[in-house]
PDB file of C-alpha atoms in Angstrom:
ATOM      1  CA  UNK A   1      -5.423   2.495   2.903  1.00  0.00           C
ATOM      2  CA  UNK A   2      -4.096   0.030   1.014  1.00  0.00           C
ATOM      3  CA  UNK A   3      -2.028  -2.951   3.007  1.00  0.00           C
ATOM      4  CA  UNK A   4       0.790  -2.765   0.125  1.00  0.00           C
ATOM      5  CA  UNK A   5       2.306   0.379  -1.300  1.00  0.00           C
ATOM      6  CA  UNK A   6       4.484   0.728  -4.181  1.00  0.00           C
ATOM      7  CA  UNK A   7       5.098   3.842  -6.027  1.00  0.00           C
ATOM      8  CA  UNK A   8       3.913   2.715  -9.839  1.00  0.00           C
ATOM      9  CA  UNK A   9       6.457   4.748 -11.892  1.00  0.00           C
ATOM     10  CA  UNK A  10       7.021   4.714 -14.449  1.00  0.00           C
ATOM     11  CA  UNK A  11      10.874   4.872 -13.328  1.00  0.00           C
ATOM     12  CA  UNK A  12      13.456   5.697 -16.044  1.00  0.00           C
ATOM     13  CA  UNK A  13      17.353   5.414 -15.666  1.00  0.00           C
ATOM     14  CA  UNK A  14      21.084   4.865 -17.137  1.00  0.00           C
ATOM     15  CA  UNK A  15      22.550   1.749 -17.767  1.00  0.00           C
ATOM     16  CA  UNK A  16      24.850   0.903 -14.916  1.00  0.00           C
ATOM     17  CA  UNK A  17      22.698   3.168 -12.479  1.00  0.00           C
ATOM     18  CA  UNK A  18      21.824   1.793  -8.999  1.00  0.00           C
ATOM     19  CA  UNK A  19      18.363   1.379  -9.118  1.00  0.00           C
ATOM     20  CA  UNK A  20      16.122   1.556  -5.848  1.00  0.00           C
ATOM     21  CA  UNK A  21      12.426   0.191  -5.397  1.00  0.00           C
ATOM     22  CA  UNK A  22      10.346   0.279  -2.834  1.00  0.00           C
ATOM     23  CA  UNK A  23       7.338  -0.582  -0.858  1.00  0.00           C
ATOM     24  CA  UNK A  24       5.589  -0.222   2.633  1.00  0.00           C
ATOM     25  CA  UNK A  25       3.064  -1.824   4.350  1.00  0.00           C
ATOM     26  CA  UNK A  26       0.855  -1.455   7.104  1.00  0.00           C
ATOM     27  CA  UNK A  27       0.102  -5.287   7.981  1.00  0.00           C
ATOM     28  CA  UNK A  28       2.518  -6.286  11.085  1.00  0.00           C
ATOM     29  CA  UNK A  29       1.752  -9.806  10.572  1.00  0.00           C
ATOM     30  CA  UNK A  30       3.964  -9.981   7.498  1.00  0.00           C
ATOM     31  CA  UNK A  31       6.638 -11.790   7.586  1.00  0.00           C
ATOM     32  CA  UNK A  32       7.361 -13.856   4.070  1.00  0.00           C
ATOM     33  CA  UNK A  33       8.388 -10.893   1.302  1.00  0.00           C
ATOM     34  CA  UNK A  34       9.032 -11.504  -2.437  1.00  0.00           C
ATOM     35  CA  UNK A  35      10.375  -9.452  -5.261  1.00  0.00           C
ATOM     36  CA  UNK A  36       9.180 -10.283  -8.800  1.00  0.00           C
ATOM     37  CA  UNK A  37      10.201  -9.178 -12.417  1.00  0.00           C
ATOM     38  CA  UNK A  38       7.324  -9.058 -14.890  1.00  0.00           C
ATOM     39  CA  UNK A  39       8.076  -8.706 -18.655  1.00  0.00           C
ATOM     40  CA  UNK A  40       5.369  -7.492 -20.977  1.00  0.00           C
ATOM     41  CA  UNK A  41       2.984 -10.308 -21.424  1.00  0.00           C
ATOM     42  CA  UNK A  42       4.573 -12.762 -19.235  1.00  0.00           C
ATOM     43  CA  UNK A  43       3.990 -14.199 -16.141  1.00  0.00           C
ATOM     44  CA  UNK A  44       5.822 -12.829 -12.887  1.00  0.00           C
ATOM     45  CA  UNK A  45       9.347 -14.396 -12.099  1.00  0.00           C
ATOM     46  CA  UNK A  46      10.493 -14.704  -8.598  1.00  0.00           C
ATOM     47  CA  UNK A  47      13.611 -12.640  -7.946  1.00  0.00           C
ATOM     48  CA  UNK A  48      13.990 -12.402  -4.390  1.00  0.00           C
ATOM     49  CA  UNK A  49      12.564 -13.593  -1.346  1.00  0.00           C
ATOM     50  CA  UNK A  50      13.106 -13.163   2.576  1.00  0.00           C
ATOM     51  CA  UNK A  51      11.788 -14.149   6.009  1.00  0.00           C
ATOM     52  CA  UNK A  52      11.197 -11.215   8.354  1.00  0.00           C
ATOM     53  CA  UNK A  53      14.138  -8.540   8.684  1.00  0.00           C
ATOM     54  CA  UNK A  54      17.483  -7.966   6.769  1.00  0.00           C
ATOM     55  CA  UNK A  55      19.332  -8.564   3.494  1.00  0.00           C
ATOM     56  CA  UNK A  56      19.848 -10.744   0.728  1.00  0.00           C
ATOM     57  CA  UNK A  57      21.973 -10.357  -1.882  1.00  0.00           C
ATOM     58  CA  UNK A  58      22.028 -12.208  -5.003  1.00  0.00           C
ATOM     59  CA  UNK A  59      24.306 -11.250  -7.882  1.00  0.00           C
ATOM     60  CA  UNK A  60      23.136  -8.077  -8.862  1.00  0.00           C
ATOM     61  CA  UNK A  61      20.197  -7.470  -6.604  1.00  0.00           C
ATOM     62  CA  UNK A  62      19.637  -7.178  -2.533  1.00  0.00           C
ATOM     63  CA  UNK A  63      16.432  -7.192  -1.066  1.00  0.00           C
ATOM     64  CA  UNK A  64      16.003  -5.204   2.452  1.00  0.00           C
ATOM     65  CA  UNK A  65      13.483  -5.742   4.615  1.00  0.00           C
ATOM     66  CA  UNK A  66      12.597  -3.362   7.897  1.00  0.00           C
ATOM     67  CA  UNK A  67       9.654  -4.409   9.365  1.00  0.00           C
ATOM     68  CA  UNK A  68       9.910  -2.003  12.248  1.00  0.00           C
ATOM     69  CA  UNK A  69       9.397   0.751   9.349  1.00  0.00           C
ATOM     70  CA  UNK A  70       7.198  -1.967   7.531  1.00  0.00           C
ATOM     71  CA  UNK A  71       9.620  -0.668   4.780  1.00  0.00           C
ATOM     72  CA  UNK A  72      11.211  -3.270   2.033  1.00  0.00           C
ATOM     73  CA  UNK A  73      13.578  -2.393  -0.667  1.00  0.00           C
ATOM     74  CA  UNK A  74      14.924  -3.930  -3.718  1.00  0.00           C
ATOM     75  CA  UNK A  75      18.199  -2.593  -5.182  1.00  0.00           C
ATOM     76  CA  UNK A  76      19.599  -3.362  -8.821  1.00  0.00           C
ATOM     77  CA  UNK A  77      22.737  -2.779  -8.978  1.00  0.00           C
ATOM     78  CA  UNK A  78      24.758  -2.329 -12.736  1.00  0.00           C
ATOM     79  CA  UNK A  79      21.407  -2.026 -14.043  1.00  0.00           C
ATOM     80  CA  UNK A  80      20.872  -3.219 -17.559  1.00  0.00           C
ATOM     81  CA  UNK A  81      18.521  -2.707 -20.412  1.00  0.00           C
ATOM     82  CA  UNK A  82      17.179  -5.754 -19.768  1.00  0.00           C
ATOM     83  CA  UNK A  83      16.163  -4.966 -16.277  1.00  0.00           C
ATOM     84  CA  UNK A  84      13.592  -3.123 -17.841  1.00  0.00           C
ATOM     85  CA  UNK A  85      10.552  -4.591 -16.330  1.00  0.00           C
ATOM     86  CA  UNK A  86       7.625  -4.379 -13.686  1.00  0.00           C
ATOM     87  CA  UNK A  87       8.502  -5.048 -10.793  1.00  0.00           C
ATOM     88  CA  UNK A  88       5.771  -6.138  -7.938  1.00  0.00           C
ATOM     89  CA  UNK A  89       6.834  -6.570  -4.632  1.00  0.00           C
ATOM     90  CA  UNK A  90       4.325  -9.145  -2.558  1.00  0.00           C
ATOM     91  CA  UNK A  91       3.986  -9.998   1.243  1.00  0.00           C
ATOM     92  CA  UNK A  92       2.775 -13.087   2.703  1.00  0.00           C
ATOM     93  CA  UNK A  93       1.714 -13.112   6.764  1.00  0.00           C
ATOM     94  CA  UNK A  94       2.728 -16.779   7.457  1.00  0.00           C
ATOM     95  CA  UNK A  95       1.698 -20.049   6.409  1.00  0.00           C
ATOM     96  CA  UNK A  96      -1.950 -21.106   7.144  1.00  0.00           C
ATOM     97  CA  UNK A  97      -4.924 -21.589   5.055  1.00  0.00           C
ATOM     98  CA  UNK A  98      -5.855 -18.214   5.308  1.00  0.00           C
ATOM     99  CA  UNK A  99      -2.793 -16.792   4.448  1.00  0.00           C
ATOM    100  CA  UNK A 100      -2.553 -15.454   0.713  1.00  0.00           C
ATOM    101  CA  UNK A 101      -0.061 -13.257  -1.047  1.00  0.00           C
ATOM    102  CA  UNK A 102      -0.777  -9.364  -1.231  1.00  0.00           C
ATOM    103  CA  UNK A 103       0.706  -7.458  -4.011  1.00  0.00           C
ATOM    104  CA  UNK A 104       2.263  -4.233  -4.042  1.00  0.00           C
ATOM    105  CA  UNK A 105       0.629  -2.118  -7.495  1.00  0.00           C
ATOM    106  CA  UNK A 106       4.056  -2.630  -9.354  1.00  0.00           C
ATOM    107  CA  UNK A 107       6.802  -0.108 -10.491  1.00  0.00           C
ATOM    108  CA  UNK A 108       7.735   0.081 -14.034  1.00  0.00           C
ATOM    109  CA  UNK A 109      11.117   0.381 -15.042  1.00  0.00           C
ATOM    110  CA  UNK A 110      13.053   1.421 -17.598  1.00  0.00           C
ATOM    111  CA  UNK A 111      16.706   1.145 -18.290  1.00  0.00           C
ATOM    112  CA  UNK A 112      18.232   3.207 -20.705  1.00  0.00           C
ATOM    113  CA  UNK A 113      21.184   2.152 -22.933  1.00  0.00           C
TER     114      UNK A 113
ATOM    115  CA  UNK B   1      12.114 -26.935 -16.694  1.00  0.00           C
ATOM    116  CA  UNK B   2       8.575 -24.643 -16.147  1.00  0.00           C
ATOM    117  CA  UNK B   3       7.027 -25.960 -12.888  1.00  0.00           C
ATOM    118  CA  UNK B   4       3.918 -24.230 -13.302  1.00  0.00           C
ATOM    119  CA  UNK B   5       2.423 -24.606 -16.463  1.00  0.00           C
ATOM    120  CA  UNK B   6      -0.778 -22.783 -17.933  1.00  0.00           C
ATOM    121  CA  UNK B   7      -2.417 -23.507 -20.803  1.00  0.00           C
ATOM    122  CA  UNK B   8      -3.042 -22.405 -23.397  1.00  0.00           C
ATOM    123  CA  UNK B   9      -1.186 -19.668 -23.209  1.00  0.00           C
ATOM    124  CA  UNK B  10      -3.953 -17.484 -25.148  1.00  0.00           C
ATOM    125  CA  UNK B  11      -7.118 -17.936 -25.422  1.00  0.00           C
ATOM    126  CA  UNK B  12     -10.629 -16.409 -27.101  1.00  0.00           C
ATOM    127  CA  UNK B  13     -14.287 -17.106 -26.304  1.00  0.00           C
ATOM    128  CA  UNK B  14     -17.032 -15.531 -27.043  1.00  0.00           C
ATOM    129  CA  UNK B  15     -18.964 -12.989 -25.257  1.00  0.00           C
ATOM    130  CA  UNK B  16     -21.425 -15.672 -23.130  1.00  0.00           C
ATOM    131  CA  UNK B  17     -19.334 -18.995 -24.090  1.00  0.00           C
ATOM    132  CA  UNK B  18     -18.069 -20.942 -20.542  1.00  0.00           C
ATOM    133  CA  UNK B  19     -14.146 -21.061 -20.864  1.00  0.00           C
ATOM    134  CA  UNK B  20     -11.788 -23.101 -18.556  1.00  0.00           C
ATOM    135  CA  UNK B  21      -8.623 -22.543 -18.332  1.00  0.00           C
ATOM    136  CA  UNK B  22      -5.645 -25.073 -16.861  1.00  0.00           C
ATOM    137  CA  UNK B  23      -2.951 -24.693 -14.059  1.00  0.00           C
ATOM    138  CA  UNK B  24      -0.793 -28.208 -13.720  1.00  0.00           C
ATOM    139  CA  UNK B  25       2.455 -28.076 -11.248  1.00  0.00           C
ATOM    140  CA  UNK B  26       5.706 -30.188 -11.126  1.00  0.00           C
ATOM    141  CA  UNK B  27       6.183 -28.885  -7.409  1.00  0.00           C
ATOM    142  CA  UNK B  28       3.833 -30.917  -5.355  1.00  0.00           C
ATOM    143  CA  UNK B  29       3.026 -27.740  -3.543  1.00  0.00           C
ATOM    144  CA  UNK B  30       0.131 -27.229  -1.143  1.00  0.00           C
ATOM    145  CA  UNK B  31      -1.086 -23.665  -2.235  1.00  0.00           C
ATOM    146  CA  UNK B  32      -1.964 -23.002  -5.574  1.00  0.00           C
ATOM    147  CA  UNK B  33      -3.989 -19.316  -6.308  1.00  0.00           C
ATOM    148  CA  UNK B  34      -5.712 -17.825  -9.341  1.00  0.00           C
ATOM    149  CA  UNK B  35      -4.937 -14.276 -10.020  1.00  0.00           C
ATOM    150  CA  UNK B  36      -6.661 -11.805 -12.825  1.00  0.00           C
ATOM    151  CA  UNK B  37      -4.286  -9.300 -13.793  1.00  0.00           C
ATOM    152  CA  UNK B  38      -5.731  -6.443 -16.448  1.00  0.00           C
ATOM    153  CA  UNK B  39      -3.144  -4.550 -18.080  1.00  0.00           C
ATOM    154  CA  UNK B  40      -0.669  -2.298 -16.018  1.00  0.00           C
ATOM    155  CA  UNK B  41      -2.510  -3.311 -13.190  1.00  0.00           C
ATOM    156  CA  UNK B  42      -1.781  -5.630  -9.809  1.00  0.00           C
ATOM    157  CA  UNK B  43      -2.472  -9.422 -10.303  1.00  0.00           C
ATOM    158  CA  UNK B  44      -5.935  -9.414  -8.439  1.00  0.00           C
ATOM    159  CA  UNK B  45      -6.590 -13.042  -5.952  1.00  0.00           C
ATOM    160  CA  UNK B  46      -9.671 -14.985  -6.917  1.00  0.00           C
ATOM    161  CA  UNK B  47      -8.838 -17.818  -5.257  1.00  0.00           C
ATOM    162  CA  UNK B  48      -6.817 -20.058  -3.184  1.00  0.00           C
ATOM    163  CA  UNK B  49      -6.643 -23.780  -1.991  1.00  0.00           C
ATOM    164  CA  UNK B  50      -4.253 -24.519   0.620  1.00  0.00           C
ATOM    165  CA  UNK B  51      -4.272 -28.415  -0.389  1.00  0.00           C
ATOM    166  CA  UNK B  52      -7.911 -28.842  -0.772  1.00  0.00           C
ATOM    167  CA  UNK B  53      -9.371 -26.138   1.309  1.00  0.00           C
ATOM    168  CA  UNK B  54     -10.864 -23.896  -1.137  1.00  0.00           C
ATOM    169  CA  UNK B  55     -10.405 -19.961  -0.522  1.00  0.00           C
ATOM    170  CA  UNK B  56     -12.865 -17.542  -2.184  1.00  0.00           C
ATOM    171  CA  UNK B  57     -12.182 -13.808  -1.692  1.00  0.00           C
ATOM    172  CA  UNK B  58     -15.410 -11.689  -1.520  1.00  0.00           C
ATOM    173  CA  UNK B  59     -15.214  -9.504  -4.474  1.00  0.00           C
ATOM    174  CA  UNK B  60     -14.924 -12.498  -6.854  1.00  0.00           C
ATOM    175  CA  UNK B  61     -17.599 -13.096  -9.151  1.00  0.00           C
ATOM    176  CA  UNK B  62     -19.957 -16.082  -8.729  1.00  0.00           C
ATOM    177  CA  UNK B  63     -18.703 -16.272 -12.479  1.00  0.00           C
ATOM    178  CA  UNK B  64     -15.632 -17.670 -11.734  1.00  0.00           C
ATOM    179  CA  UNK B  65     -15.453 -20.798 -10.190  1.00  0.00           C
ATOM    180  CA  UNK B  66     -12.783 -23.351  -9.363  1.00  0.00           C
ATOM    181  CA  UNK B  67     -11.605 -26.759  -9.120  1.00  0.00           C
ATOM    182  CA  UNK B  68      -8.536 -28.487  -7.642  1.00  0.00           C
ATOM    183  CA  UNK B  69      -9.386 -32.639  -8.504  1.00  0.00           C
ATOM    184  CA  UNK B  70      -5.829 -33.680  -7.371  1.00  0.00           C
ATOM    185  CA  UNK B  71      -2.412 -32.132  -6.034  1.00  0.00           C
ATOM    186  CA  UNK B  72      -0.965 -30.833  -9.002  1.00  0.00           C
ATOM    187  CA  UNK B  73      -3.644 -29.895 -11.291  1.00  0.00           C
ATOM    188  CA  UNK B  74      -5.839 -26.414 -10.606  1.00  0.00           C
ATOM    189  CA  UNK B  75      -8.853 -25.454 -13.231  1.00  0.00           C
ATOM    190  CA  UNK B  76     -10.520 -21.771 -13.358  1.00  0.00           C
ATOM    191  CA  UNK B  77     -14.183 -21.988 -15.357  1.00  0.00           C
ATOM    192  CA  UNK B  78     -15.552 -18.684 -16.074  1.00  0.00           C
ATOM    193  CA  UNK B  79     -19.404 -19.506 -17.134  1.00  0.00           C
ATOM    194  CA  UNK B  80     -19.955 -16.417 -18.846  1.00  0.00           C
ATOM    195  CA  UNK B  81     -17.864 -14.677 -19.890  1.00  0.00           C
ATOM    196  CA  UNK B  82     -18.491 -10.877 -20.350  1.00  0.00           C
ATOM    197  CA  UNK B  83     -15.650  -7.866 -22.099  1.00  0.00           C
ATOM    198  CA  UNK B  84     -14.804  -7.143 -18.559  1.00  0.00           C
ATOM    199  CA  UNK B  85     -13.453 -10.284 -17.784  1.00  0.00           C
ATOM    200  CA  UNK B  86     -10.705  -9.667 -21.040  1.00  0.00           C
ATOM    201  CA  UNK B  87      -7.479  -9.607 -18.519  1.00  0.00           C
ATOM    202  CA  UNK B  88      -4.689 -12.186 -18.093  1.00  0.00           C
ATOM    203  CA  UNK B  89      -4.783 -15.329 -15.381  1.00  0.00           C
ATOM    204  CA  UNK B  90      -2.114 -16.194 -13.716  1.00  0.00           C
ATOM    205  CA  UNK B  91      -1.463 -19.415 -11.941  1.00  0.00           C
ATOM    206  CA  UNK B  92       0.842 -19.738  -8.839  1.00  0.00           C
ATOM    207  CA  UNK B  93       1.762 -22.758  -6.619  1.00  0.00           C
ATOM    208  CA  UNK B  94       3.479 -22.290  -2.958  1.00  0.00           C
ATOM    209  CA  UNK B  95       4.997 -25.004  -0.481  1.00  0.00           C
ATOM    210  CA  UNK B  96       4.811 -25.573   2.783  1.00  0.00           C
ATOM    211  CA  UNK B  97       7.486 -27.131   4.987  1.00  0.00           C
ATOM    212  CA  UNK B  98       9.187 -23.613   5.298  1.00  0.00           C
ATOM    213  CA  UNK B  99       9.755 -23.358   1.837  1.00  0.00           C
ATOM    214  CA  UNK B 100       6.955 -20.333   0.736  1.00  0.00           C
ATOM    215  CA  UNK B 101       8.367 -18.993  -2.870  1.00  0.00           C
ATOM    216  CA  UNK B 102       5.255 -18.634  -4.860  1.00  0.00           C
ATOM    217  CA  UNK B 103       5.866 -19.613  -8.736  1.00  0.00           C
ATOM    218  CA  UNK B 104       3.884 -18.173 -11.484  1.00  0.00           C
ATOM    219  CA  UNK B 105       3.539 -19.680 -14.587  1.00  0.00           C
ATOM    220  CA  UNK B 106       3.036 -17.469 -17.801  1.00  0.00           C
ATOM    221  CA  UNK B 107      -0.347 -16.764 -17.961  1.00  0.00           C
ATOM    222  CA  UNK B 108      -3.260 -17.094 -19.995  1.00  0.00           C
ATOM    223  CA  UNK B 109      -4.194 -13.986 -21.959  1.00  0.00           C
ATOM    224  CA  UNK B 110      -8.420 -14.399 -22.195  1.00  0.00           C
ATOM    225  CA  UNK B 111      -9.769 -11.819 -24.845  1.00  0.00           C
ATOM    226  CA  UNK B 112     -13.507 -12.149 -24.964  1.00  0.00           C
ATOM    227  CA  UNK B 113     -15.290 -11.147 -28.650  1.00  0.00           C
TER     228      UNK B 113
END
C-alpha cells in the first residue's frame, strides 16, 4: 500500500464547476500537507498548505484536512480553464532530518470552457 | 522573484557523458531535495540534506550523486547517464523555524541521446 493516494484522473469539468480533489493516507505521523499545481513542463507551484486538521481558504481554493480519516481535500471553486493542471497533493510528518515530503500520484485536470 | 532557481532549464548529454545539473536558493532554507519526475508520473525523492546532513533514499542509483558546498547552492551529478534516466529534476528548498512550504523551482528537462 502506498502511504499517499490520489485518484490520477484524468478529471474533466465545466467552467465555473466546483471542483473536488482528493487524497488519503495511511501514515499517522503526518502532520504538514501541501497542495500543488503543475503545468505541463513546469515545475510544481505551491497552492496550499496546512498544519494538522481543518480549513484554509484562499481566494478560490480551500484545503481540508481530516486526519482522523487521514482524508485531505482540495476544492476549486469557479473553476477556470486555466485551472487546468496536475495537481499533487504531498504530506510531510514533521520537521527532522529524516523527515521528507511524500507525494500523492497527481490528478489531472481539465477545465472546460 | 524565483527563489529556487535551476539551471539550465533543459539540458542534453549523451548516452555515457557525466551531467550536473544546478539548484541555487534565495530562501536560506535548511532542506533542499532532488526529485526525478518522468512524464505523468509522481516527482520521485533522490535525495535530501537537512542543512548538511545528506539523505540518500535506497532505491537511488549509485549514479546519482550529490553535493550541497554551501547553504544556498545544491548540485545533482549523474556519472552516466543511460535513456532511462531521460525524466525531469526538480529542485525544492524547505525552512525550518515553523515555516515548512517546500518551493520548487522549474525543473531541468535531461534528454539523454
Amino acid at each position: 500500500q502506498k502511504e499517499v493516494e490520489q485518484d490520477p484522473g484524468p478529471l474533466s469539468v465545466p467552467e465555473g464547476a466546483i471542483v473536488s480533489l482528493n487524497c488519503t493516507y495511511s501514515n499517522s505521523a503526518f502532520q504538514y500537507f501541501m497542495w500543488y499545481r503543475q503545468y505541463s513542463r513546469k515545475g510544481p507551484e505551491l497552492l496550499m498548505y496546512t498544519y494538522s486538521s481543518g480549513n484554509k481558504e484562499d481566494g478560490r481554493f480551500t484545503a481540508q484536512v481530516d486526519k482522523s480519516s487521514k482524508y485531505i481535500s482540495l476544492f476549486i471553486r469557479d473553476s477556470q480553464p486555466s485551472d487546468s493542471a496536475t495537481y499533487l497533493c504531498a504530506m510531510l510528518p514533521g520537521y527532522s532530518s529524516a523527515s521528507k515530503i511524500i507525494f500523492g500520484s497527481g490528478t489531472r485536470l481539465s477545465i472546460r470552457p | 522573484d524565483a527563489m529556487v532557481i535551476q539551471n539550465p532549464r533543459y539540458q542534453v548529454t549523451q548516452f555515457g557523458k557525466p551531467v550536473t545539473l544546478s539548484c541555487s536558493q534565495t530562501l536560506n532554507h535548511n532542506v533542499m531535495y532532488w526529485y526525478q519526475q518522468k512524464s505523468s508520473q509522481a516527482p520521485k525523492l533522490l535525495f535530501h540534506y537537512y542543512d548538511k546532513d545528506f539523505n540518500n533514499e535506497a532505491d537511488t542509483p549509485d549514479n546519482f550523486q550529490s553535493r550541497r558546498p554551501n547553504t544556498s547552492f545544491c548540485f545533482l551529478d549523474i556519472r552516466s547517464p543511460g535513456l532511462g534516466d531521460a525524466a525531469m529534476y526538480l529542485c525544492a528548498a524547505q525552512g525550518g523555524g515553523g515555516y515548512t512550504e517546500a518551493f520548487f523551482g522549474q525543473g531541468t528537462r535531461l534528454t539523454v541521446v
